[in-house]
Tab-separated table of N, CA and C in Angstrom:
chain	number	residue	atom	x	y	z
A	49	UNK	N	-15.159	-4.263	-4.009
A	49	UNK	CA	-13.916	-3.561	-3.706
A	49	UNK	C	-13.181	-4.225	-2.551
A	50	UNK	N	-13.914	-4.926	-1.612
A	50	UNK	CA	-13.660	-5.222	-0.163
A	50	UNK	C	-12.729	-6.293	-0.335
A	51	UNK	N	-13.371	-7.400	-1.480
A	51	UNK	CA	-12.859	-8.399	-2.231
A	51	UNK	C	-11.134	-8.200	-2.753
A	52	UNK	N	-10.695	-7.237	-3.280
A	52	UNK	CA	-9.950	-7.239	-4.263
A	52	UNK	C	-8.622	-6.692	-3.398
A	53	UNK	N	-8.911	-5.905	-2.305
A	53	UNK	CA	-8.090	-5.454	-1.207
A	53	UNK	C	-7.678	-6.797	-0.491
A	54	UNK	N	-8.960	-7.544	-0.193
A	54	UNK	CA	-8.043	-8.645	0.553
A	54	UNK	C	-7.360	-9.906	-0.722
A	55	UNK	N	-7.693	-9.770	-1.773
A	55	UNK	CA	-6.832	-10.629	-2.435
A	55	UNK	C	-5.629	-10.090	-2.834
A	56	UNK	N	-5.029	-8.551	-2.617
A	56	UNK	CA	-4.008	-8.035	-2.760
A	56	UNK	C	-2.983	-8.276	-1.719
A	57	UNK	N	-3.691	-7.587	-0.594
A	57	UNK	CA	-3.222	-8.495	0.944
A	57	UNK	C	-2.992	-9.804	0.823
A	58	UNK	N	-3.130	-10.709	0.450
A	58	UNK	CA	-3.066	-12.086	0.333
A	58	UNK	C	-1.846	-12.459	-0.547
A	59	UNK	N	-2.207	-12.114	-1.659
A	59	UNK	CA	-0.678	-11.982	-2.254
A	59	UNK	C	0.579	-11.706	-2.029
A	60	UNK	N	0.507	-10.821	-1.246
A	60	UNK	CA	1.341	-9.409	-0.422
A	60	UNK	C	2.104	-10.637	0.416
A	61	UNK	N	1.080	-11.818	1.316
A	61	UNK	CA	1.793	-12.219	2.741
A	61	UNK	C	2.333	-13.510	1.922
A	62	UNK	N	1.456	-13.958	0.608
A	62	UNK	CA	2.280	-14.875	0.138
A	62	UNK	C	4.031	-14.532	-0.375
A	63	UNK	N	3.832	-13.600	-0.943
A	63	UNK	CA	5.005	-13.054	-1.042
A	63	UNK	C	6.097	-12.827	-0.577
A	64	UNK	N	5.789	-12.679	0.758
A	64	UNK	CA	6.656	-12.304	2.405
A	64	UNK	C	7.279	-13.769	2.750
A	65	UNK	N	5.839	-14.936	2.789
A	65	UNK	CA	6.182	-16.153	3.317
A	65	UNK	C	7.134	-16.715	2.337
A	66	UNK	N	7.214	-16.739	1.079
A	66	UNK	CA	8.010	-17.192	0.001
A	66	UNK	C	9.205	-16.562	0.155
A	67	UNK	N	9.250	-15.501	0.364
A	67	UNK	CA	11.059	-14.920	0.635
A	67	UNK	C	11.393	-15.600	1.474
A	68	UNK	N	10.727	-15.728	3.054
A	68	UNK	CA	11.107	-16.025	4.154
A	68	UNK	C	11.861	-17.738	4.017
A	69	UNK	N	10.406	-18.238	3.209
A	69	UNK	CA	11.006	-19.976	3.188
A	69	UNK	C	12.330	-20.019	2.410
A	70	UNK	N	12.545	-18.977	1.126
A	70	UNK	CA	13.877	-19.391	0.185
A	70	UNK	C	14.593	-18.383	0.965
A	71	UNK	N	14.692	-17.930	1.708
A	71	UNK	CA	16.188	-17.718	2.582
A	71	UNK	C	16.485	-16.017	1.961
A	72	UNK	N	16.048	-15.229	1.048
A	72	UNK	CA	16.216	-13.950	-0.427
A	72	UNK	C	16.235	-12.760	1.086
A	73	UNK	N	17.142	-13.100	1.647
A	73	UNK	CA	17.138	-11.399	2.744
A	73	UNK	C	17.326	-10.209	2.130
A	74	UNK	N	17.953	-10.243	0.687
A	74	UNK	CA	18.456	-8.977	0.190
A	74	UNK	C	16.666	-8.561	-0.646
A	75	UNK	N	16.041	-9.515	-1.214
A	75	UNK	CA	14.755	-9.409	-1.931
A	75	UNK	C	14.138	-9.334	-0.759
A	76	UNK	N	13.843	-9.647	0.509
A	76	UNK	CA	12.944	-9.490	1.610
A	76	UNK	C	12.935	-8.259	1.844
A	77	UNK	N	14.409	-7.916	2.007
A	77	UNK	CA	14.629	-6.442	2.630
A	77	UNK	C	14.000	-5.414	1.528
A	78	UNK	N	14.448	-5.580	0.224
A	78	UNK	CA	13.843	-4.706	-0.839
A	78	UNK	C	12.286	-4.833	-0.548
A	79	UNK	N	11.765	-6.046	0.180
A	79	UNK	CA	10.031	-5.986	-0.667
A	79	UNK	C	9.675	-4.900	-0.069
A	80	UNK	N	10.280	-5.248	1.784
A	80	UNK	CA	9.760	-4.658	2.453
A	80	UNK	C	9.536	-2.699	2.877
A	81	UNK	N	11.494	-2.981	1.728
A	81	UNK	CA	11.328	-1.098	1.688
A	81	UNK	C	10.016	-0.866	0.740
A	82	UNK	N	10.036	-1.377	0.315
A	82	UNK	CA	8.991	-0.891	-1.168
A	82	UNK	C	8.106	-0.834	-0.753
A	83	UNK	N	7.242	-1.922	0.577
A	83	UNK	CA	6.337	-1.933	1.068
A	83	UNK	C	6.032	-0.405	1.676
A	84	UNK	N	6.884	-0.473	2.536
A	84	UNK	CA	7.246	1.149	3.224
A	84	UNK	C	7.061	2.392	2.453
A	85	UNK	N	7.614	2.346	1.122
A	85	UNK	CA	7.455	3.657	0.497
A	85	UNK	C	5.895	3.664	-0.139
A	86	UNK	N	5.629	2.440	-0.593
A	86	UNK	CA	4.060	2.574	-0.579
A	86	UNK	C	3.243	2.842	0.363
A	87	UNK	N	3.064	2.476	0.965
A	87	UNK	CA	2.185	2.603	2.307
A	87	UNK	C	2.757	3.349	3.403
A	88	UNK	N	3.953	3.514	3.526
A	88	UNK	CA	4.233	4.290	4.769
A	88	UNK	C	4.363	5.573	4.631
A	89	UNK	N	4.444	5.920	3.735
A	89	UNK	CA	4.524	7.422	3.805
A	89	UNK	C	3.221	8.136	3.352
A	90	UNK	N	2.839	8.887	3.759
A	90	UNK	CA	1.496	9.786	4.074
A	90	UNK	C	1.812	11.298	3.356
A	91	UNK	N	1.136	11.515	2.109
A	91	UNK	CA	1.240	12.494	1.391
A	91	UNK	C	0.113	13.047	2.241
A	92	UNK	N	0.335	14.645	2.697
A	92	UNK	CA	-0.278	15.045	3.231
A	92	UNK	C	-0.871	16.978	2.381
A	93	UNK	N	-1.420	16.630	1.204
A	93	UNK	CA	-1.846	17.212	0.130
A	93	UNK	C	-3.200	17.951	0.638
A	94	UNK	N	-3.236	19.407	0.551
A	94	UNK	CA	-4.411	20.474	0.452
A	94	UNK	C	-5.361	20.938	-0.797
């Protein structure tokens, strides 16, 4: 499992670095909301 998290992560920063090198601010900005709505928000379910 430990495995598959960091090859997701890995992907994830390749992803980031590839926007960054082709210049895509409008696709950067999207990854990163998306990033945000995945992970940043905290369903907080009883």
């Amino acid at each position: 499992m430990n495995g598959i998290v960091i090859l997701i992560l890995a992907l994830l920063f390749i992803m980031i670095i590839q926007l960054l090198i082709q210049h895509n601010w409008k696709g950067l900005l999207l990854f990163l909301f998306a990033l945000y709505l995945v992970f940043g928000i905290n369903h907080h379910t009883r």
